[in-house]
Short mmCIF file of C-alpha atoms in Angstrom, two decimals:
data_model
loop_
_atom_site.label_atom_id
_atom_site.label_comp_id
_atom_site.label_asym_id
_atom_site.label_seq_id
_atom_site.Cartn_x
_atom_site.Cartn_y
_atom_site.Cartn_z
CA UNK A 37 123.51 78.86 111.23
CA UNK A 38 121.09 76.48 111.26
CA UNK A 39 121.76 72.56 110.51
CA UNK A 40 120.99 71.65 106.93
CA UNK A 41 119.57 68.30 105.60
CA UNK A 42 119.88 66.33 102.35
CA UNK A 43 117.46 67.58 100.08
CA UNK A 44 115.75 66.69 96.56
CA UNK A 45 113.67 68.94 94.65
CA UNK A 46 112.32 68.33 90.63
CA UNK A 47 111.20 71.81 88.49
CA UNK A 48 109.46 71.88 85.08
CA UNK A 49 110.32 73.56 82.27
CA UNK A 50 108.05 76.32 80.72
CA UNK A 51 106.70 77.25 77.33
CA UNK A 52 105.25 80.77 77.61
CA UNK A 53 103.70 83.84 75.37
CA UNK A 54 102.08 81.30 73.30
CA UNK A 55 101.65 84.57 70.65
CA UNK A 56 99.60 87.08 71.36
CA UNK A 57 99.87 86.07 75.09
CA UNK A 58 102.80 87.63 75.51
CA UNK A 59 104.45 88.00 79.26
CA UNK A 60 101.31 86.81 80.35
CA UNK A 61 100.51 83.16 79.89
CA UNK A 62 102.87 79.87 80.12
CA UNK A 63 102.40 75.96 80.38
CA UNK A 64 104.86 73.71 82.65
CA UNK A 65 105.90 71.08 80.72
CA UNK A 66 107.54 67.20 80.99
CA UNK A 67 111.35 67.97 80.56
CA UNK A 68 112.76 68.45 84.40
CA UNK A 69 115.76 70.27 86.17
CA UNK A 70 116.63 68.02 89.48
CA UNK A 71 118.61 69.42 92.33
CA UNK A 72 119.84 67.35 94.97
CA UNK A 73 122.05 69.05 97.88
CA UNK A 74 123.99 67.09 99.89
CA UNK A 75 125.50 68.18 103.19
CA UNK A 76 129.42 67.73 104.05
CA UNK A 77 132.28 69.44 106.43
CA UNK A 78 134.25 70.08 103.54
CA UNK A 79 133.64 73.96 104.46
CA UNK A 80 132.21 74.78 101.11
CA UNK A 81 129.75 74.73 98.45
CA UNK A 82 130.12 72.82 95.58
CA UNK A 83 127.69 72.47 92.15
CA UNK A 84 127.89 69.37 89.99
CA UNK A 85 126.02 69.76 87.03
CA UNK A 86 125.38 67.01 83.87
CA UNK A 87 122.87 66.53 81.02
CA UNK A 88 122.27 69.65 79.27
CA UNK A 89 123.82 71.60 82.42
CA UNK A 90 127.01 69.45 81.63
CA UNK A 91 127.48 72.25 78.36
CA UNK A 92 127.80 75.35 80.75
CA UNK A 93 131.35 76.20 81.46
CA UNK A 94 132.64 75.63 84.88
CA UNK A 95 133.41 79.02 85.67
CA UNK A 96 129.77 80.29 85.22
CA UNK A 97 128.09 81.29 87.68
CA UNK A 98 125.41 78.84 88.63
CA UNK A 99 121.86 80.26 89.51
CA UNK A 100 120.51 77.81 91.31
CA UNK A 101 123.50 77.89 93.68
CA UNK A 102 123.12 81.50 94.08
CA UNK A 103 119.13 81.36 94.72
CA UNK A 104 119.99 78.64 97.56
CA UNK A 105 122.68 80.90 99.52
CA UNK A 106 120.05 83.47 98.75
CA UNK A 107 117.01 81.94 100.26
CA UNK A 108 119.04 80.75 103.64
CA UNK A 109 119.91 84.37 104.35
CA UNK A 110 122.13 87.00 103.87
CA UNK A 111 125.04 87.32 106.47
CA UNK A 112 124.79 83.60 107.69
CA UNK A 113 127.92 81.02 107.30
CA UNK A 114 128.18 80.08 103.62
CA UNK A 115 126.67 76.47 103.57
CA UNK A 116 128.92 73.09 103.17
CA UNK A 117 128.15 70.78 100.76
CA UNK A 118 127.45 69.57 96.96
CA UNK A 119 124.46 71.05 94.83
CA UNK A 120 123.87 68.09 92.30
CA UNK A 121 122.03 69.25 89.50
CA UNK A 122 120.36 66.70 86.32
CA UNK A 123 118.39 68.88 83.59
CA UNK A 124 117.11 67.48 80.30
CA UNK A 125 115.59 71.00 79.60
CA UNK A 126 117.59 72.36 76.43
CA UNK A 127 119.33 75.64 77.79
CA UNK A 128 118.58 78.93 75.66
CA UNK A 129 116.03 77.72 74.12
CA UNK A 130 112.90 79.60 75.02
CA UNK A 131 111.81 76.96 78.00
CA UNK A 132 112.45 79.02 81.05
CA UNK A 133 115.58 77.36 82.15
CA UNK A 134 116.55 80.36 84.33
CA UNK A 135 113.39 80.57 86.09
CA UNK A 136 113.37 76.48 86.71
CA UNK A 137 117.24 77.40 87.97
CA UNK A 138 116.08 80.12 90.76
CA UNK A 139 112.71 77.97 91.70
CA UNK A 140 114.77 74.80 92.37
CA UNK A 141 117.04 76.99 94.41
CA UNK A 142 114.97 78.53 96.60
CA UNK A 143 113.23 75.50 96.59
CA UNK A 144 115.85 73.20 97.76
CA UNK A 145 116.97 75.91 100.37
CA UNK A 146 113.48 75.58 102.33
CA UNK A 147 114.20 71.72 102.31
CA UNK A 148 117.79 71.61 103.34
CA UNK A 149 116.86 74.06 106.08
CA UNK A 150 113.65 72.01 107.39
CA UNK A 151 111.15 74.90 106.23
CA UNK A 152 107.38 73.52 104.80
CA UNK A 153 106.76 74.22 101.52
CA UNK A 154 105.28 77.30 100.34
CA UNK A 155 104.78 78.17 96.99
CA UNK A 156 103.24 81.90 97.10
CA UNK A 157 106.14 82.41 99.06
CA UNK A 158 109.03 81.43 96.39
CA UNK A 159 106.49 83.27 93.86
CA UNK A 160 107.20 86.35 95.50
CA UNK A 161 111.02 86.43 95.29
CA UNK A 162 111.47 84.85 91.99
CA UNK A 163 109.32 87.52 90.74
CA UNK A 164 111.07 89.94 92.27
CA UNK A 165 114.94 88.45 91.28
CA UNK A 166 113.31 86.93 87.78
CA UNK A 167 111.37 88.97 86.01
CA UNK A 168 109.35 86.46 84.28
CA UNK A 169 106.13 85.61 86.19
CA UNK A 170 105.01 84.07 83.04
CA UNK A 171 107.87 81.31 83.32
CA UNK A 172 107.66 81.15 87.24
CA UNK A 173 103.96 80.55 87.55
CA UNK A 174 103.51 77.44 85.74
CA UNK A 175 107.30 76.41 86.74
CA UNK A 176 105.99 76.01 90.51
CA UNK A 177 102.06 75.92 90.11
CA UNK A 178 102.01 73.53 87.10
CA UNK A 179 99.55 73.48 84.01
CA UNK A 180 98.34 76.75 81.91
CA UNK A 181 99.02 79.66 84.25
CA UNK A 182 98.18 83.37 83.55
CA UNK A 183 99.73 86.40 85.38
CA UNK A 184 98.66 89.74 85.56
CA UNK A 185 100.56 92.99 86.98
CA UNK A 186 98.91 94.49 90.23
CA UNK A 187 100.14 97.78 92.27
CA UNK A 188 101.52 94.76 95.07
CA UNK A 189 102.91 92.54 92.22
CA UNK A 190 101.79 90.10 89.61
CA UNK A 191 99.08 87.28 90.85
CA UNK A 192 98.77 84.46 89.26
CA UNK A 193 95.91 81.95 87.91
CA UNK A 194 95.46 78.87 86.67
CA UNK A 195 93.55 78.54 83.16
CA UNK A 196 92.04 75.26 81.64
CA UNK A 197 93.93 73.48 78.95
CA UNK A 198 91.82 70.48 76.83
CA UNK A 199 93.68 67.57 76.95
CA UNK A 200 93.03 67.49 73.05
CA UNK A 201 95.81 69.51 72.77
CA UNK A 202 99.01 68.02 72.21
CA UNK A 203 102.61 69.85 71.53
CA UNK A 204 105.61 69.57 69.82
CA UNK A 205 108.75 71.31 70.09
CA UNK A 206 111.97 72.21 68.00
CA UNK A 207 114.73 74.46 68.57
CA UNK A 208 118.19 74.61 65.87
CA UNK A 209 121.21 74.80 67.18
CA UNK A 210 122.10 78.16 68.27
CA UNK A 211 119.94 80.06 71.32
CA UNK A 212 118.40 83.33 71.70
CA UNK A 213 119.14 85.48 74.96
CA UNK A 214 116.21 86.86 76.67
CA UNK A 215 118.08 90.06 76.99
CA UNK A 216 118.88 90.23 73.33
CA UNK A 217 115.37 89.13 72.18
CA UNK A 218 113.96 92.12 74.73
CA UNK A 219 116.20 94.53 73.26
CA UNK A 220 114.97 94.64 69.80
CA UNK A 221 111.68 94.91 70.94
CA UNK A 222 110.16 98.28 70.37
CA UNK A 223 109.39 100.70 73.35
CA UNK A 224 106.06 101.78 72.26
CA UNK A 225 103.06 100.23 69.87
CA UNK A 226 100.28 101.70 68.07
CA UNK A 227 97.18 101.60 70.01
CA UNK A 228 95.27 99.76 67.35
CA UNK A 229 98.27 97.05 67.95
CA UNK A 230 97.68 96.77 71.35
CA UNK A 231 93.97 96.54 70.92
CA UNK A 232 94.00 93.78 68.48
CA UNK A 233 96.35 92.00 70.73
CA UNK A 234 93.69 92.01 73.88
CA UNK A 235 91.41 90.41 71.36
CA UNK A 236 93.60 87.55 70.24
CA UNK A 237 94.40 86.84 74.12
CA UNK A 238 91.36 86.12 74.60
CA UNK A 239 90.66 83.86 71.61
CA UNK A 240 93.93 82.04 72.49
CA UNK A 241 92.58 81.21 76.45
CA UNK A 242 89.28 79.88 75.47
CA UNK A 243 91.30 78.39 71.78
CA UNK A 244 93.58 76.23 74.33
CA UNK A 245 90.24 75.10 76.91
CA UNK A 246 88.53 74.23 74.32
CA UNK A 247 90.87 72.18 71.59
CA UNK A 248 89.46 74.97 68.69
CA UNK A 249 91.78 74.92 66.22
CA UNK A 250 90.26 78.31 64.62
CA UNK A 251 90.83 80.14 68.39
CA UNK A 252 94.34 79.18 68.64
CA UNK A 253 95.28 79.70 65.28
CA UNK A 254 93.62 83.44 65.83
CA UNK A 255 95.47 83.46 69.37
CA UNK A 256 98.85 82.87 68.18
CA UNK A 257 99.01 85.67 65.68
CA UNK A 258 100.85 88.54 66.78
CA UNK A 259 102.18 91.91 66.05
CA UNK A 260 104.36 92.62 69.99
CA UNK A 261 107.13 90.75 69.60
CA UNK A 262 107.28 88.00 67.38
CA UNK A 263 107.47 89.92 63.89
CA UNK A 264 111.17 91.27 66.15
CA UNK A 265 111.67 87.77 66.94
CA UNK A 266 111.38 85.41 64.07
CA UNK A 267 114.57 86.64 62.28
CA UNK A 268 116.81 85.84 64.87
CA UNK A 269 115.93 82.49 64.55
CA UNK A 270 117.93 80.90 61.40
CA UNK A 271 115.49 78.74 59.53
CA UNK A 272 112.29 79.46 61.59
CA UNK A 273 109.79 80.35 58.56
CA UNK A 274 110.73 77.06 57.13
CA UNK A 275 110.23 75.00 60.02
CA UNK A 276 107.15 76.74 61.17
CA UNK A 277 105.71 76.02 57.42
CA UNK A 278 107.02 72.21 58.02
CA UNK A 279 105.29 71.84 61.66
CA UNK A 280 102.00 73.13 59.65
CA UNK A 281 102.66 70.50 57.01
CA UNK A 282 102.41 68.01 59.36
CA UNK A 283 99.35 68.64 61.58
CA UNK A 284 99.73 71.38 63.51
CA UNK A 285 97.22 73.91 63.89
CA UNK A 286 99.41 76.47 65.02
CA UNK A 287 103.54 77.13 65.83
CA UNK A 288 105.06 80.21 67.59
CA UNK A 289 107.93 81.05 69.25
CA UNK A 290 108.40 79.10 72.51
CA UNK A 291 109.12 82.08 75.09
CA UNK A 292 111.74 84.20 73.57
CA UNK A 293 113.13 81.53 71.31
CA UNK A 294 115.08 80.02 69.36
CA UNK A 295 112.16 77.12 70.18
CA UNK A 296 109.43 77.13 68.77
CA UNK A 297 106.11 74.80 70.00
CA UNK A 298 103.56 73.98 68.50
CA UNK A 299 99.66 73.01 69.01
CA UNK A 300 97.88 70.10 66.95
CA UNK A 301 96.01 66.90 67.99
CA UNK A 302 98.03 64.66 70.63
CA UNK A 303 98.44 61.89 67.78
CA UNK A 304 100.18 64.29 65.84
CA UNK A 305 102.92 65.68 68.25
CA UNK A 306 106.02 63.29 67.25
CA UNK A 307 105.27 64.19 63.54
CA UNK A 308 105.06 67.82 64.26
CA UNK A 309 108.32 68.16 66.41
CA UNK A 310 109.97 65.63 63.36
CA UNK A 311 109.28 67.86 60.45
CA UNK A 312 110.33 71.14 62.89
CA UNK A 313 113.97 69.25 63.56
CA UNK A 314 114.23 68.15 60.34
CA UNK A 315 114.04 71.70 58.94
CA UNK A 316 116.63 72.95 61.47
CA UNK A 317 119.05 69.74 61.94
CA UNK A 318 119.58 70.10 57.62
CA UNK A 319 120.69 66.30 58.10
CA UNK A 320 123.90 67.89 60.24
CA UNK A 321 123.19 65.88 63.14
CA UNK A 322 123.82 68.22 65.84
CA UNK A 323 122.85 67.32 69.09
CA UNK A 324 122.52 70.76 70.28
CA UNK A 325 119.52 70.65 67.47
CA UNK A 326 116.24 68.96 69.14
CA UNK A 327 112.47 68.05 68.27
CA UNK A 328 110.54 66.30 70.78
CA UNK A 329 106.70 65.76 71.34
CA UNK A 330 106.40 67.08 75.05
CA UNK A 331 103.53 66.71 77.49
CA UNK A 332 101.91 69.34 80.31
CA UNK A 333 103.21 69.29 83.45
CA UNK A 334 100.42 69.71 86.11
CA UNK A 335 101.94 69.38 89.53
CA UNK A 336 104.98 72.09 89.14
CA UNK A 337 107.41 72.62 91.38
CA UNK A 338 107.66 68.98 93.88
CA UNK A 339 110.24 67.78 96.69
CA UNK A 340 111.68 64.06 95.64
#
């Protein structure tokens, strides 16, 4: 097997759907999962995992761990050393944590092992193990990405986002699985559903270019998934009505919840992501209930 160095990689988290973008569009954004691996003869190979990773029992499997035996090969000598993982991305929450978790893996892998970085190339296997191109995109290309489904896989592409548009973010206490929100999601839609939907899409792209409120408030509407989606957040009408209060021109789900993000004027992030956690905290305190103002991430996926 070949000899593995110390290694440092840095993901960002994801918002994605965005609405009527659904599976299609997602934004990288300024909360971070870092993976460090650090080579030993102990034989073995070892996570360590703190912030919000430090909630996960110790018994569960860990995914970045499994994407970086992956990525080294199949039938080589099991690697020796410590994974050290830092995250500050709230888990379960809608912000792509399991695609930031197989990214910094296979990431990390190409590091350790001395390979160059290649991005298309970790696009094409999380893809294939994820099943979210619309969290893996921006997660290792950065910014507003866009994917689309092709007969050789889903391409990416990167979309303009106007720096007039600022967003907040809330989530309560308990999260939403993806495979539970996916489940109650009906097989098949009127075609007058999907129709409308390609409409919105398309006034949510050029809505999120070009700072227009009235775009992204027509954008976000949608009749896929989130009318299935809302009620199994507790307290989401409320806060969505309380992020409106206070500037924003639009809130949605964040990917398949129980966050939701929302889009209004830079200045009036921290208000917006307030008045969302104040709805959902109900003064309990819980630290597993958050509101933050949160930034793009352009650069994506980086070695550290």
């Amino acid at each position: 097997m070949r000899s593995l160095t110390a290694a440092r990689v840095r993901v960002p988290c994801s918002t994605s759907n965005f609405g009527s973008g659904y599976d299609t569009i997602g934004l990288a954004l300024d909360r971070y999962l870092d993976a460090a691996f650090i080579p030993d003869d102990s034989g073995d190979l070892s996570v360590e995992r703190s912030g919000t990773l430090a909630r996960l029992a110790a018994d569960e499997p860990d995914l970045v761990a499994r994407a970086f035996i992956r990525r080294l090969g199949r039938g080589t000598q099991r690697p020796s050393g410590t994974i050290r993982l830092s995250s500050d991305i709230p888990v379960a929450r809608g912000l792509g944590t399991s695609a930031a978790a197989r990214i910094a893996g296979f990431a990390l892998a190409d590091a350790a092992g001395g390979s160059p970085e290649d991005k298309d190339s970790i696009f094409a296997v999380a893809v294939s193990g994820e099943g979210h191109p619309d969290n893996v995109a921006p997660c290792l290309f950065g910014g507003l990405q866009a994917v689309a489904s092709t007969p050789d896989g889903p391409v990416s592409m990167a979309l303009n986002l106007s720096e007039d548009v600022g967003l907040a973010y809330a989530a309560p206490e308990v999260g939403v699985s993806t495979d539970e929100a996916r489940r109650i999601l009906p097989e098949k839609v009127p075609h007058g559903v999907a129709a409308a939907s390609l409409g919105r899409v398309i006034a949510l792209t050029r809505g999120l270019a070009e700072a227009d409120p009235r775009l992204i408030r027509i954008g976000v509407e949608d009749e896929l998934h989130l009318p299935h989606r809302l009620p199994l957040i507790p307290g989401a009408a409320a806060a969505i009505s309380a992020g409106m209060d206070a500037g924003a021109w639009a809130v949605t789900v964040s990917g398949a919840g129980s966050g939701l993000i929302g889009l209004c004027p830079p200045d009036d992030a921290e208000a917006v992501a307030a008045a969302m956690h104040e709805v959902f905290d109900g003064g309990s305190g819980d630290p597993e209930c958050v509101g933050f103002a949160v930034r793009p991430d352009f650069l994506g996926l980086r070695r550290v």
